[in-house]
Coordinates of C-alpha atoms in Angstrom, one line a residue:
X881 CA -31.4 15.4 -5.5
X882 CA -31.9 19.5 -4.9
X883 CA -29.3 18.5 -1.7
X884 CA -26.8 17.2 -4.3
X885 CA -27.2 19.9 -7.1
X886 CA -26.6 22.6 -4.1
X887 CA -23.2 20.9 -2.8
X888 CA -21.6 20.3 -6.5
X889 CA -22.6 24.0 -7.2
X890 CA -21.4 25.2 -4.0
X891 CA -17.9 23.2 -4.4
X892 CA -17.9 24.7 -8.3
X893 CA -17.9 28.1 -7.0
X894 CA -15.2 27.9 -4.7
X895 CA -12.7 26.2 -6.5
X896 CA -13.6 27.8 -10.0
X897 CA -11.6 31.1 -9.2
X898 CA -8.3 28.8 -8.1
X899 CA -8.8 26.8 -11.3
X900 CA -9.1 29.9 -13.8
X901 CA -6.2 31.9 -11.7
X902 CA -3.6 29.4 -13.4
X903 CA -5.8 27.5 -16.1
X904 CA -3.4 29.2 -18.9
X905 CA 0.0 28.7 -17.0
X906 CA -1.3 25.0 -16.0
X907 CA -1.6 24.0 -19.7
X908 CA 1.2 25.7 -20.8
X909 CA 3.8 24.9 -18.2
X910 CA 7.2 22.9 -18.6
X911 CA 7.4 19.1 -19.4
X912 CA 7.2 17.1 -15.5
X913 CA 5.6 14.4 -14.2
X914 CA 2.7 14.9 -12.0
X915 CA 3.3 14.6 -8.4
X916 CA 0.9 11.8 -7.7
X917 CA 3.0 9.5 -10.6
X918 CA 6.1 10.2 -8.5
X919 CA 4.5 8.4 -5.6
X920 CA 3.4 5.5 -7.5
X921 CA 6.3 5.6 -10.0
X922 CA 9.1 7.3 -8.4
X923 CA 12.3 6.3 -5.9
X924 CA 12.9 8.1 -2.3
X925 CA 16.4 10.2 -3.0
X926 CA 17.8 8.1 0.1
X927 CA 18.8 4.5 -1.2
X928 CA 18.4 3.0 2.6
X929 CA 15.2 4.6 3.5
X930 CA 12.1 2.6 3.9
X931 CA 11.3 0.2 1.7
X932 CA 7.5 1.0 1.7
X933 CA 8.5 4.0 -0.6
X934 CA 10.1 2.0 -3.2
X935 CA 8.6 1.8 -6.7
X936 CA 6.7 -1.5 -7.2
X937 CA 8.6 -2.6 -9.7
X938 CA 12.4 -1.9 -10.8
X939 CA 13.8 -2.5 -14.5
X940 CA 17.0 -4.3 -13.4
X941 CA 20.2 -2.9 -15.1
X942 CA 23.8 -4.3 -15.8
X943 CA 26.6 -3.5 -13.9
X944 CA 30.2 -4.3 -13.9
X945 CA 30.2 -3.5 -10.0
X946 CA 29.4 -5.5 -7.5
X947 CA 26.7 -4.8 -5.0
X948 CA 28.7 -4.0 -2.1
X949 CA 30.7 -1.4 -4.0
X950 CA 27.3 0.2 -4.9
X951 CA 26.3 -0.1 -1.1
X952 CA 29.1 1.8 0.3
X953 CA 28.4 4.8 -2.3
X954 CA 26.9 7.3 1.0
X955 CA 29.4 10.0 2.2
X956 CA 31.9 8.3 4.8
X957 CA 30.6 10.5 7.4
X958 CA 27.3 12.8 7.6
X959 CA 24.1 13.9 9.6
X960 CA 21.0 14.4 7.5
X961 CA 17.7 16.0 9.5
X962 CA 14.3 16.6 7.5
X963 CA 10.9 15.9 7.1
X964 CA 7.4 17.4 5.3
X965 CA 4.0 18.8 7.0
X966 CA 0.9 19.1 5.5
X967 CA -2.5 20.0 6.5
X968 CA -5.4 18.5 5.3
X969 CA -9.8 19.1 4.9
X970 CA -11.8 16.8 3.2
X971 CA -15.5 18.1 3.1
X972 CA -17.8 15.8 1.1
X973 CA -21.1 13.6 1.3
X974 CA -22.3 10.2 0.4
X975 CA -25.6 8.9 -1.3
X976 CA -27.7 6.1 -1.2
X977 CA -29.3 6.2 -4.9
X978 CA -31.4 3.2 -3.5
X979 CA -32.9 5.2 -0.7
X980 CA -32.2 8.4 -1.5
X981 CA -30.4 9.2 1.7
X982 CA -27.1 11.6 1.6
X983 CA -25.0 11.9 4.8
X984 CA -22.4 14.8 4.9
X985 CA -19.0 13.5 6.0
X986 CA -16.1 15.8 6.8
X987 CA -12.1 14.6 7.7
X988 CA -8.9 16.2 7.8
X989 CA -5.6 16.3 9.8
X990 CA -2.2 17.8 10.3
X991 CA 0.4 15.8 9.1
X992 CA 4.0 15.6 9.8
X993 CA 7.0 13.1 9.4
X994 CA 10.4 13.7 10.6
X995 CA 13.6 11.5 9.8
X996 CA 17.1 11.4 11.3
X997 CA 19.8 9.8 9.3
X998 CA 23.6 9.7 10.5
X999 CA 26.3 8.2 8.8
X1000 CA 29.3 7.9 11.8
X1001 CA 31.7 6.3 9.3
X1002 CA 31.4 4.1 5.8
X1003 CA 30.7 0.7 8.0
X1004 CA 27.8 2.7 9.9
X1005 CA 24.9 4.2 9.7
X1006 CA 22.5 4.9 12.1
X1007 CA 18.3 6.0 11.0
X1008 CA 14.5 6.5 12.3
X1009 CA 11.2 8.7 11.2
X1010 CA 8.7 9.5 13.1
X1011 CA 5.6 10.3 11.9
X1012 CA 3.1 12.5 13.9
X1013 CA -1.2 13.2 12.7
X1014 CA -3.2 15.5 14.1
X1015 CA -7.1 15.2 13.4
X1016 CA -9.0 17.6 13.4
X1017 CA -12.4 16.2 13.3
X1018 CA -14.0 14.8 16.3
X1019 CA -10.8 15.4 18.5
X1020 CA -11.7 16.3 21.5
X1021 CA -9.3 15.4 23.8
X1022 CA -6.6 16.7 21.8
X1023 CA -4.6 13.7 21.1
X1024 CA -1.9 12.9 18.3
X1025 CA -0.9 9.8 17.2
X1026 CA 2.9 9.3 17.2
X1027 CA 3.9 6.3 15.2
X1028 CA 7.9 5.4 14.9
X1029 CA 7.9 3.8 11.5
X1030 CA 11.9 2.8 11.4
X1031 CA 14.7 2.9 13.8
X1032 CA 17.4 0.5 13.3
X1033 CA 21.5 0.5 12.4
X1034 CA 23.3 -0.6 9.5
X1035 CA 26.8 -2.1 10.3
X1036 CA 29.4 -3.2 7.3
X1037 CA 31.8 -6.2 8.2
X1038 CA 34.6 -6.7 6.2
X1039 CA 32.8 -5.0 3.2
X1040 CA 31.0 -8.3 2.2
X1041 CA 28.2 -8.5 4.3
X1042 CA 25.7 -6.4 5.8
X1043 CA 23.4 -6.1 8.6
X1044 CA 20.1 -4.0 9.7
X1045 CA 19.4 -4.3 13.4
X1046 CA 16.1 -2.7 14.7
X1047 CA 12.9 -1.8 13.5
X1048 CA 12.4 -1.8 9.5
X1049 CA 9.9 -2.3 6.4
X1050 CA 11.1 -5.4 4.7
X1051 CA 10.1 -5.7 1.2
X1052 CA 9.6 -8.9 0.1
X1053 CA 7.5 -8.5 -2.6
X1054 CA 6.9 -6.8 -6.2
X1055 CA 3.3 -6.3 -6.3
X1056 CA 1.6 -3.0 -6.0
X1057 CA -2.3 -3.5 -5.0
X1058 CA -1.5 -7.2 -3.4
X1059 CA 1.5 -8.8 -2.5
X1060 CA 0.7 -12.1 -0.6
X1061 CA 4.4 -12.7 -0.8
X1062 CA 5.0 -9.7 1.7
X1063 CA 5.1 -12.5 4.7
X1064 CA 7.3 -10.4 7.2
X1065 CA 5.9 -7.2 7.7
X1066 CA 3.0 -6.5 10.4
X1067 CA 0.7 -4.7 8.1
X1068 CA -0.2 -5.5 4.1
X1069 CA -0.8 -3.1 1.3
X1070 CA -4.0 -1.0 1.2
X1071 CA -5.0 -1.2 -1.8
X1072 CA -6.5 2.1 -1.9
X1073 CA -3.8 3.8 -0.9
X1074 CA -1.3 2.0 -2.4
X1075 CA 1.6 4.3 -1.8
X1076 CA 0.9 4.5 2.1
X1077 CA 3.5 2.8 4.2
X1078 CA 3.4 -0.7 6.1
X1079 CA 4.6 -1.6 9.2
X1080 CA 7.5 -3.3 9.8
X1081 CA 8.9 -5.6 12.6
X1082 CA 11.5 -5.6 14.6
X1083 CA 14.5 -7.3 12.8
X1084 CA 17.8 -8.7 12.3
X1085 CA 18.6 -8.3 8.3
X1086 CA 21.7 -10.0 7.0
X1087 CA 22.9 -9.8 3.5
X1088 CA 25.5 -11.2 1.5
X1089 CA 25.9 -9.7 -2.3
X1090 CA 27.1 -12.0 -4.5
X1091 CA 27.9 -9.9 -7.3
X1092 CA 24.7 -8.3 -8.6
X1093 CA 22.8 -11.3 -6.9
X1094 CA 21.6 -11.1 -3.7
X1095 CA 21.4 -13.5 -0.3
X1096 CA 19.6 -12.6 2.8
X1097 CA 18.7 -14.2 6.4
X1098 CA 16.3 -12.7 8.8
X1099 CA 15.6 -12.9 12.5
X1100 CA 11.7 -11.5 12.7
X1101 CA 10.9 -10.6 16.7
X1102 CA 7.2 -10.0 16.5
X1103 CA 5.1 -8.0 18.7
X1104 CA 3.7 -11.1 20.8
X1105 CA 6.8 -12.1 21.3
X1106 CA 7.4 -13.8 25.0
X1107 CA 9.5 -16.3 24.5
X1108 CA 12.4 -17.9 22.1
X1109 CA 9.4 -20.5 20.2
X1110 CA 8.1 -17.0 19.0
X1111 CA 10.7 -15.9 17.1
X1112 CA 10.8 -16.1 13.1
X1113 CA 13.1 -17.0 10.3
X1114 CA 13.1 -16.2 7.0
X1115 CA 15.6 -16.8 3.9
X1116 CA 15.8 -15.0 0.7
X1117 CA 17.9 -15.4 -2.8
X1118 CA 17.4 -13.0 -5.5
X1119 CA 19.1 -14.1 -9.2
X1120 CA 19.3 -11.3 -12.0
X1121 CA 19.5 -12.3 -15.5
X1122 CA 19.2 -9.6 -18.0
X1123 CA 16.6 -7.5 -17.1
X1124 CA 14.8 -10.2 -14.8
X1125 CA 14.6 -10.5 -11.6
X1126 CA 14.3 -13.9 -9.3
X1127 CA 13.4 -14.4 -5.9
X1128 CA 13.1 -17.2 -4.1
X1129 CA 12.2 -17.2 -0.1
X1130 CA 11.1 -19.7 2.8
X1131 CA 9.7 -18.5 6.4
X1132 CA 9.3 -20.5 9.7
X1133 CA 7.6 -19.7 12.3
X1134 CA 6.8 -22.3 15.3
X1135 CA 2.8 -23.2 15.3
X1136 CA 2.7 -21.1 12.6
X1137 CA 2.2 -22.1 9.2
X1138 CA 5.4 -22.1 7.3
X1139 CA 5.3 -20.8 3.4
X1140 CA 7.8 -20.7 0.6
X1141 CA 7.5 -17.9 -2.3
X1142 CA 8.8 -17.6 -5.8
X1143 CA 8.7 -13.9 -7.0
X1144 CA 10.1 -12.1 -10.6
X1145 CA 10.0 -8.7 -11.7
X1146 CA 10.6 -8.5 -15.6
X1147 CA 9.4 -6.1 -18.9
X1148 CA 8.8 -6.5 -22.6
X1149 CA 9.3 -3.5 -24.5
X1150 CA 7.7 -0.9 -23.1
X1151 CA 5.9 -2.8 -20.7
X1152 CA 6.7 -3.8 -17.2
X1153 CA 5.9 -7.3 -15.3
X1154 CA 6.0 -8.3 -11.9
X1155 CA 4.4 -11.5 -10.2
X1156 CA 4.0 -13.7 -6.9
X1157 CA 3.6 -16.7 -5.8
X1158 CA 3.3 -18.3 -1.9
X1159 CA 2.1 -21.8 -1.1
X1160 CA 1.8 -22.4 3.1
X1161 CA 1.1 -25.1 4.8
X1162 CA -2.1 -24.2 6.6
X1163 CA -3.6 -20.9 8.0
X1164 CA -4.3 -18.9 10.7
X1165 CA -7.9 -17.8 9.8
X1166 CA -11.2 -19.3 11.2
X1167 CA -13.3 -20.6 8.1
X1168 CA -17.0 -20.9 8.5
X1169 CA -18.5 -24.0 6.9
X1170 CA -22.2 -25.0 6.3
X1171 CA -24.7 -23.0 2.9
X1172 CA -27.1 -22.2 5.9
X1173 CA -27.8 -21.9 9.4
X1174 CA -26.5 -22.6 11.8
X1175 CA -23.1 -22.4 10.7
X1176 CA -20.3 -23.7 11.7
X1177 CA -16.5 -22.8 11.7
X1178 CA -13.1 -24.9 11.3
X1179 CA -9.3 -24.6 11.4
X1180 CA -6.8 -25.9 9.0
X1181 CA -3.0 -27.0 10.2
X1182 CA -2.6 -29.6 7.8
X1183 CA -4.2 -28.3 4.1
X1184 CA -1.8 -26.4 1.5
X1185 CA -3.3 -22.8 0.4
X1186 CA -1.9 -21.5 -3.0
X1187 CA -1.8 -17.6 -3.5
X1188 CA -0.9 -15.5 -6.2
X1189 CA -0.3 -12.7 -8.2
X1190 CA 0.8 -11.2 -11.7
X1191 CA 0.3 -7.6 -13.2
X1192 CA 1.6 -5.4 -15.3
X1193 CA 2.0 -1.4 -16.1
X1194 CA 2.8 1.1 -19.2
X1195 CA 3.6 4.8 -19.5
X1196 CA 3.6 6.5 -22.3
X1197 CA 5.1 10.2 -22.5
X1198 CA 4.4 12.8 -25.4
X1199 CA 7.8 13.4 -27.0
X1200 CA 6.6 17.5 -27.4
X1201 CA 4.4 17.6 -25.1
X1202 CA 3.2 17.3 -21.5
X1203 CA 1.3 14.8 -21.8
X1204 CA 1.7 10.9 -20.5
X1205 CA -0.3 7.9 -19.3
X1206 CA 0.1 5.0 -17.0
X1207 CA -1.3 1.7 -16.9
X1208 CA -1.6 0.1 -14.0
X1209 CA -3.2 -3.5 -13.8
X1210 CA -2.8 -6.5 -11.0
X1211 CA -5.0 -10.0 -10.5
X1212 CA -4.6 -11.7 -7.1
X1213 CA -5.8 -15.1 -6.2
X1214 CA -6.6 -15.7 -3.2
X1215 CA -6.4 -19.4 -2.0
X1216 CA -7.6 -18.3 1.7
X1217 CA -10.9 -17.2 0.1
X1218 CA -14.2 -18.5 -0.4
X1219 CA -15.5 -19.7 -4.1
X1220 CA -18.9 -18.6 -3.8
X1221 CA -21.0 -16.0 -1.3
X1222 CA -22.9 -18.9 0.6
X1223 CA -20.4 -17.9 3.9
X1224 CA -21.9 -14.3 4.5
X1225 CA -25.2 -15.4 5.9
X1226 CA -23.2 -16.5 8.7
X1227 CA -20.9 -13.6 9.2
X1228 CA -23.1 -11.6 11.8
X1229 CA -24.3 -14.9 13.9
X1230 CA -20.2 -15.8 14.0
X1231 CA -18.9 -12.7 14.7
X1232 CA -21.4 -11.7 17.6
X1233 CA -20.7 -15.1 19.2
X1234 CA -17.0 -14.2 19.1
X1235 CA -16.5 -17.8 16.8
X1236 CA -14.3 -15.7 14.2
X1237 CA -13.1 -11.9 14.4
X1238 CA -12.6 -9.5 11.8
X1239 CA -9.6 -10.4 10.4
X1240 CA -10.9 -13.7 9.3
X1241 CA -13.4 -12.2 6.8
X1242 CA -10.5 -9.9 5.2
X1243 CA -10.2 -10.1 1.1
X1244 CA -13.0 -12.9 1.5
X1245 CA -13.2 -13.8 -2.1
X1246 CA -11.1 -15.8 -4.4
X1247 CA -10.4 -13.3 -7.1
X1248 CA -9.2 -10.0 -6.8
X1249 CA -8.3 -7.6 -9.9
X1250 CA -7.4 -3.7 -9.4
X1251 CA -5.7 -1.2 -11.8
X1252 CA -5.2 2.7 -11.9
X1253 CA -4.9 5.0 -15.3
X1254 CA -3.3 7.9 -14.8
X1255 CA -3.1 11.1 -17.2
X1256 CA -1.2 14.0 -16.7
X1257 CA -1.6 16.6 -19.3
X1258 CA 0.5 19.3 -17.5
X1259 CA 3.2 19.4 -14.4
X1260 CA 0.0 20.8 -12.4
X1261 CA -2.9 18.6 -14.2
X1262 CA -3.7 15.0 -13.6
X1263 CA -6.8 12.4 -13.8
X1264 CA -6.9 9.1 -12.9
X1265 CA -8.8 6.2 -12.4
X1266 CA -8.7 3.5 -9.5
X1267 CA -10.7 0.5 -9.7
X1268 CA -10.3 -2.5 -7.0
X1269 CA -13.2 -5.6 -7.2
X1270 CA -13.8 -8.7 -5.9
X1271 CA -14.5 -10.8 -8.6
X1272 CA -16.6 -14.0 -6.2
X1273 CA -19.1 -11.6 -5.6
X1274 CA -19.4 -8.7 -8.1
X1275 CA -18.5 -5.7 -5.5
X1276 CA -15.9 -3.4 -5.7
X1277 CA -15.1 0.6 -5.8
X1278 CA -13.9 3.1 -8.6
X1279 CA -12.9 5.8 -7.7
X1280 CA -12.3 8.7 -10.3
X1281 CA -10.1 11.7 -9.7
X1282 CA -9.0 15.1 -11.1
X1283 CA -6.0 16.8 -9.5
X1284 CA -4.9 20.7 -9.5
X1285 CA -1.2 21.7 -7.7
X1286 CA -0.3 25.1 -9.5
X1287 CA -0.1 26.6 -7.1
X1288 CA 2.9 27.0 -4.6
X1289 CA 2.3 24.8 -1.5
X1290 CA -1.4 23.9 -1.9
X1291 CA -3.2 21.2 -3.9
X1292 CA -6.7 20.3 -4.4
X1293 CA -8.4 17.2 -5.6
X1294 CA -12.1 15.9 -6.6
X1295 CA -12.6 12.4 -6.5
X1296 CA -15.9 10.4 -5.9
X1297 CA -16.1 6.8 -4.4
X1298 CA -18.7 4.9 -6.6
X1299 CA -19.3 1.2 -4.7
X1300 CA -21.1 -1.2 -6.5
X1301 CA -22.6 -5.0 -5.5
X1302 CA -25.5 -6.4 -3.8
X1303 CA -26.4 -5.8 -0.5
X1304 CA -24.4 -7.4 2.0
X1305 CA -21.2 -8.2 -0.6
X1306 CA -17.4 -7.3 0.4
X1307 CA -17.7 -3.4 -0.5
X1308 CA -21.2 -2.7 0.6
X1309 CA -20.5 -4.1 3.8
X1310 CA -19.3 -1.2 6.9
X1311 CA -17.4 -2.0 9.8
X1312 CA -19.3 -0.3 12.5
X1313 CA -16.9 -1.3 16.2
X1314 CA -20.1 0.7 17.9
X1315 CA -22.7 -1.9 16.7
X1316 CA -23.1 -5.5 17.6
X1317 CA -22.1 -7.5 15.4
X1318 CA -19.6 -4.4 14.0
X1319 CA -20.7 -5.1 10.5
X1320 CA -23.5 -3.7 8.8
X1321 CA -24.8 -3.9 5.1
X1322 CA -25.2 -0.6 3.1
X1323 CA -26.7 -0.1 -0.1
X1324 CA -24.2 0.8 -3.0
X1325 CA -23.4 4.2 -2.6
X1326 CA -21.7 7.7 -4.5
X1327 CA -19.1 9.5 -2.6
X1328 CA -18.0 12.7 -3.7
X1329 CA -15.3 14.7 -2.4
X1330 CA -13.1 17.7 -2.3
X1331 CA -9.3 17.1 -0.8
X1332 CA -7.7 20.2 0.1
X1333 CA -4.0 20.2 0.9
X1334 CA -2.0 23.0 2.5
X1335 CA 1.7 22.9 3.2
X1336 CA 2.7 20.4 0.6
X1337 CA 6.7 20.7 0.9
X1338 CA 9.9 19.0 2.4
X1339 CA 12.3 20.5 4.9

């Protein structure tokens, strides 16, 4: 306990001077939203960038125009080149109240993202980021990791239909934590990190507005891809009425199993709605069978597996002042799960015998729920609260926050990781690739933490 009194006290007297430097201008300052609420909330400035940075849910609008009209709204000819950099140290620690063990951690990186995007006429457009990291813990050797997040072209025929060719994020779905109707990209949401990009394949987008409805076709070419039976298809129809949104999709795959989904995207009032729902005929995880050893593991090709989603969120913002709150809440069901905790006794035997990998004990429970409430009480002030749980087995993480950005070009946050669960659950189990099997149970745990950001800005 003395370790863990010296560390907060430490950390209070460093930061305490930035804090007081611009307490009274912080509290003060001009009506804005907090930065972190623009990631969550907020739209990129480019309408064709990524779709990973779009805002979870959009209120849709009336409009006499028609969708192409609104698609062809660029400059007819142009070259845009930016980016942002950042540099970031994370210094904290972890404890094991049930043992009373604390490990110091430390993380941080360079980070940088650059984006070409070249207009040669209004029927084309040409556009890729790159995104570069840098850590700076435990890196030896000296290596980056370069990771092309888009490239791809958009062509114009006739001015009534529209294609993407190349690399791109296609969003499918409306859900913000969990989105099992997100069936095309290579990566799905982390619901952690919420805001953090996904990984799209390599594509051939075709749309066809009709009006302010939309119709779309895909040709998916995924990674594995060696010959023409590998190649995926996928069919989308989105109906507006009002302020709802409907979408309606199918995807094929050969030896895969194929899924339809229904999604909407709605609001009362104030409040906003968005939901999902997928049914698939079969599945491409390994299940593990039996209540006790030895257990054993099956496939299913022939079985129907139901998932789905609905959520909601609400901001409120002080007419005279700078103060505002955001509701964030989401449930997912999870028809690939399991229904009760019997399975985990197994999970070390299977995995070291190589009978099922990791990615067949992902989001292994049934019920999922996760929200965030945000407060911002000035442009450079905000707190929130991040919860995500898996409601089969009573484990999950909050994760508290305070953030500080008053000053030009540097932001700092505390935040503490609080796991709870019995040993052995979803969240108190670590991923360990050095250890065999690579999962180990850990007691629940507190995490405290400092983030320190340098270099916060766009070029």
């Amino acid at each position: 306990m003395k370790r863990i009194f010296s560390i907060l006290l430490l950390i209070s007297v460093i930061f305490t001077p930035i804090f007081s430097d611009s307490l009274e201008d912080s509290l003060f300052g001009d009506t804005s939203a907090d930065t972190s609420l623009d990631d969550m909330f907020g739209q990129s400035d480019d309408p064709f960038a990524s779709s990973s940075e779009d805002p979870f849910i959009v209120q849709v609008q009336e409009t006499e125009k028609s969708l192409d009209t609104l698609l062809l709204t660029q400059d007819e000819s142009g070259l845009r080149i930016g980016g942002d950099f950042s540099f970031t140290a994370k210094p904290g620690f972890t404890w094991y109240p049930t043992t009373d063990d604390i490990s110091a951690t430390f993380s941080g990186s360079l980070d940088s993202s650059l984006f070409l995007d070249a207009r040669m006429s209004e029927d084309t457009r040409f556009y890729t980021t790159l995104s570069i990291s840098y850590p700076i813990v435990g890196n030896t050797t000296n290596n980056a990791d370069f990771s092309l997040k888009e490239i791809f072209a958009d062509i114009t025929y006739n001015d009534v239909l529209f294609f993407r060719v190349g690399k791109q994020t296609i969003n499918w779905g409306v859900g913000y934590f969990f989105s099992p109707a997100d069936l095309l990209n290579l990566s799905d949401i982390d619901p952690l990190n919420a805001t953090g990009d996904v990984e799209g394949p390599v594509a051939i987008k075709m749309n066809a507005p009709i009006g302010i409805d939309n119709l779309y076709a895909y040709i998916i070419l995924p990674p594995s891809l060696t010959d023409a039976s590998d190649i995926a298809y996928a069919v989308k129809y989105e109906k507006v009425f009002s302020k709802t949104e409907l979408g309606f999709g199918a995807y094929y795959r050969y030896d895969n199993p194929p899924a339809a989904m229904v999604t909407f995207s709605s609001g009362i009032g104030e409040i906003g709605l968005f939901g999902e729902a997928v049914l698939q005929y079969g599945s491409n995880k390994t299940f593990i069978t039996g209540t006790s050893a030895p257990f054993g593991t099956i496939t299913y090709d022939d079985k129907f597996f139901f998932l789905g989603t609905i959520g909601g969120n609400f901001t409120y913002s002080a007419p005279e002042s700078d103060f505002s709150l955001s509701i964030l809440a989401q449930y997912f069901y999870n028809g690939e799960g399991y229904a009760n905790t019997d399975f985990y006794d197994g999970v070390p035997t299977l995995l070291f015998s190589e009978s099922i990998t990791i990615k067949d004990i992902l989001n292994p429970g049934m019920h999922y729920v996760a929200s965030n409430i945000s407060f911002t009480f000035t442009k450079n002030l905000s707190v929130s609260v991040l919860l995500l749980g898996n409601m089969t087995d009573f484990s999950g993480i909050v994760q508290p926050s305070i953030t500080y950005n008053g000053i030009k070009n540097f932001k700092v946050s505390l935040s503490s990781g609080i796991t709870y669960g019995k040993d052995g659950t979803e969240f108190t189990l670590t991923l360990d690739p050095t250890s065999m099997p690579p999962i180990v149970a850990t007691p629940w745990s507190i995490s405290p933490g400092v983030s320190i950001t340098f270099g916060v800005f766009d070029f």
